[in-house]
C-alpha angles and dihedrals in degrees: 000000000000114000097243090053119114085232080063098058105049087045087056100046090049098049087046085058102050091035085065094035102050130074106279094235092076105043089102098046085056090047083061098047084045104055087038086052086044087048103047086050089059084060126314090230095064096071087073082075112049093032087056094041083047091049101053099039100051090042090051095041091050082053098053096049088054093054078051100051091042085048102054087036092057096045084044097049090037091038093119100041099039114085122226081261097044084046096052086040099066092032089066093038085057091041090057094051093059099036070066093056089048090049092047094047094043086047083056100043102035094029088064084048094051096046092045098037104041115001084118101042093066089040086062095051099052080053085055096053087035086060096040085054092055099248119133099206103108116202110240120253118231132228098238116163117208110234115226111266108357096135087057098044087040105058098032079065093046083054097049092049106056088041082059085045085054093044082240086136133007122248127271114244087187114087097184090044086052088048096056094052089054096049103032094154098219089064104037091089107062107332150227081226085224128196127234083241098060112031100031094077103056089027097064096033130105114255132207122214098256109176091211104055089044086049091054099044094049083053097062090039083059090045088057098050085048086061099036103045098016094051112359105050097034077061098055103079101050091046080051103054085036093059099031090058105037086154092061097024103046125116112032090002087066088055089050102060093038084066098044087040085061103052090043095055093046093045089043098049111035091035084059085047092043085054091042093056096039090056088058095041091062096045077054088251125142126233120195101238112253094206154035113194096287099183087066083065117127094207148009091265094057092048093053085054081049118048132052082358097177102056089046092047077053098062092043102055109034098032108014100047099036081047099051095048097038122116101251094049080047089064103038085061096056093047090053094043084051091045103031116021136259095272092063097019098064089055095047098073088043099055096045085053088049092042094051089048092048088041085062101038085062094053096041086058097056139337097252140090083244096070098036095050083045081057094039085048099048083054099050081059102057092040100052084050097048086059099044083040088093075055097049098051087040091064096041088055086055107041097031084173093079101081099082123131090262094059099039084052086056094049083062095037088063095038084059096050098047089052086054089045083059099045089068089085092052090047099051141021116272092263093044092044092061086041100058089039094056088046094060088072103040118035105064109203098150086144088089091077096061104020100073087255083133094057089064097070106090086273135109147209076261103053093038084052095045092046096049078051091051102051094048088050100058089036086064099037079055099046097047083043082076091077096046130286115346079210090056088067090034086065097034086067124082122279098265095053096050086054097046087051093048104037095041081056099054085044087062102049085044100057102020095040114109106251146093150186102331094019122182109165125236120272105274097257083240093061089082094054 
């Protein structure tokens, strides 16, 4: 039940009208029902798994706020009889019982990610060294299906439980309430990966019917199926035909399908996530933003702030941080300040946490070297600008003319390009990635541009026209987003206006949108993530 379907809609629509008819008090407890219905309907098999990761993270988080509380109630009631050592003593015998409960919740809930997501990825990779070894006994491939979401519940437990760890939240002594937070069925496609500290307020409040709020968040639903069906999905079929054919479609091509790959992933991602946070606007629940118009971004590093931000505020906080301050990296640093100066020293502990975090990104993001050098070389990047940065602002400092809007619009013109230069390895295979890359530099194709080549890829003089639209569109939406929500003046106009804006919109993604009799939409790029 994708949410572009027309199953979805009507699933939506019907769950907007019992959420504001019933009693309040059990909206949440529909939102529940609701994500649980949305989710059996993505395989019933998958409820095994996030049944079993909701289980054992709201069990084992319960059980590590109890060694907490009798913690803090036997150094309260001993406080004048225990020494300071005494004291530190307990505490860290305490502290290691629940680092167990962590181990043995992150062993449950990554463990299931692990099995579904890249069990055979590592059993072709033993087949790779069995072969290399010359033995012909190949190890047998299992057919694992993928449930929808897991890396995003997943991790958003992950999340909650080590806030609980932290004493960031308190637990939550509902199960079905924490149930609810896991499954939410906005975000079980491809996020927001939201925390407990953010979403469980709104998510467990009672909500009145307010016109307004509903209105708003149906307009940013709309907005995304603009992006989705209008930009996203006319593009498919031509990406597809440019990566699935790199010996007819190298050079130029390349080039090409770095550019429309671009725009895809953009109108596909952030139009799902448009849609995401629009559903719970209009439930009246808020959704963390997952971007910030990432293609204005002057380097790689600003992108990175900028696009997909909760899963990067994700890394940080719960790899990069407790990496860089735990004993071992402590040590490490010691050990390169003694060997290799301060000046060097002081960076080392700090790209090897980088490069462990990257190193992951990449394989959160798919089972395959592709995706884990795409995260390695995204790194390399913003390492090597991290160290010519000094010699950036140098030179700023010594040409201050250099900050005009020309040269601020090519910053983000080669972020951009630099981004695209990286998604090779999420549009084709290793192998297929370098050879793409070298072909942009030998073979000199440049015809297709004038020839009509570029007619010949499932795509006409009409799609070509709507996209351009379509671009500008959203390119203008983003740019007059800087000074606060595009939908705040809209309302702000008179009635007609608004319903000419609205309903122009929904026109367009009627009649422009990229579907037919018997339509079912294309997978959100992000499912398979």
């Amino acid at each position: 039940m994708l949410f572009t379907s027309y199953s979805f809609i009507g699933f939506l629509a019907a769950v907007l009208l019992l959420y504001y008819l019933i009693p309040k008090k059990f909206q949440w407890p529909l939102l529940l029902a609701a994500s649980y219905i949305f989710y059996f309907f993505s395989g019933p098999e998958n409820l095994v798994f996030i049944l079993i990761t909701t289980a054992a993270t709201y069990l084992i988080a319960i059980q590590i706020e109890k060694n907490l509380l009798r913690q803090k109630a036997y150094i309260k009631e001993h406080k004048a009889e225990i020494t300071r050592e005494e004291k530190k003593e307990y505490k860290e015998s305490r502290k290691k019982i629940r680092v167990r409960w962590v181990l043995l919740s992150l062993a449950v809930d990554l463990g299931i990610l692990a099995v579904c997501k890249y069990t055979n990825f590592f059993i072709s990779n033993i087949n790779g060294v069995i072969s290399a070894a010359g033995h012909g006994k190949q190890l047998a491939m299992l057919d694992l299906v993928l449930p929808m979401g897991i890396s995003f519940y997943t991790f958003q437990s992950v999340g909650y439980l080590i806030d609980v760890y932290r004493e960031t939240v308190p637990a939550e002594k509902n199960f079905f309430r924490f149930a609810l937070f896991v499954s939410f069925f906005p975000q079980l496609v491809q996020g927001p990966i939201s925390r407990y500290s953010d979403l469980s307020e709104s998510l467990y409040a009672q909500h009145e019917y307010n016109s307004k709020t509903l209105s708003y968040g149906l307009e940013r639903v709309l907005w995304g199926f603009f992006k989705k069906l209008v930009i996203a999905d006319r593009l498919l079929p031509a990406v597809k035909l440019l990566i699935n054919d790199l010996n007819t479609y190298d050079g130029v091509y390349v080039l090409f399908a770095i550019g429309l790959y671009a725009v895809q992933l953009y109108a596909d991602f952030t139009g799902g996530i448009d849609i995401t946070i629009g559903i719970a606007e209009a439930l009246g629940i808020t959704v963390k933003e997952n971007f910030d118009r990432p293609y204005f971004s002057k380097s790689l590093k600003e992108y990175w702030r900028r696009w997909h931000i909760t899963m990067g505020t994700w890394f940080r906080d719960y790899i990069f941080y407790p990496l860089s301050v735990c004993q071992w990296m402590q040590k490490f640093s010691r050990f390169s300040r003694s060997h290799f100066g301060n000046a060097i020293g002081k960076r080392l502990p700090v790209y090897l946490s980088s490069f462990i975090v990257w190193f992951a990104t990449g394989f959160w993001h798919g089972a395959s070297w592709n995706f884990i050098l795409w995260g390695l070389f995204n790194w390399a990047v913003l390492m090597v600008s991290e160290e010519l940065e000094p010699l950036y602002d140098r030179f700023h400092t010594r040409f201050p003319g250099y900050k005009g809007n020309l040269v601020k619009a090519f910053q983000s013109f080669r972020t951009v390009f630099i981004v695209g230069l990286l998604h090779l390895f999420d549009l084709y295979t290793v192998q297929e990635a370098f050879k793409a890359f070298g072909s942009l530099f030998t073979v000199g194709n440049f015809h297709i541009l004038w020839d009509g080549s570029l007619m010949n890829l499932g795509l006409t003089g009409l799609d070509y026209g709507i996209v351009i639209f379509g671009v500008v569109l959203m390119f203008a939406v983003s740019f007059l987003q800087r000074n606060g929500k595009v939908r705040d003046r809209i309302s702000s106009l008179s009635y007609p206006k608004r319903f000419i804006i609205w309903y122009g919109l929904f026109l367009i993604v009627l009649l422009l949108g990229a579907y037919g009799v018997g339509y079912d939409s294309s997978q959100f790029i992000y499912n398979r993530f």
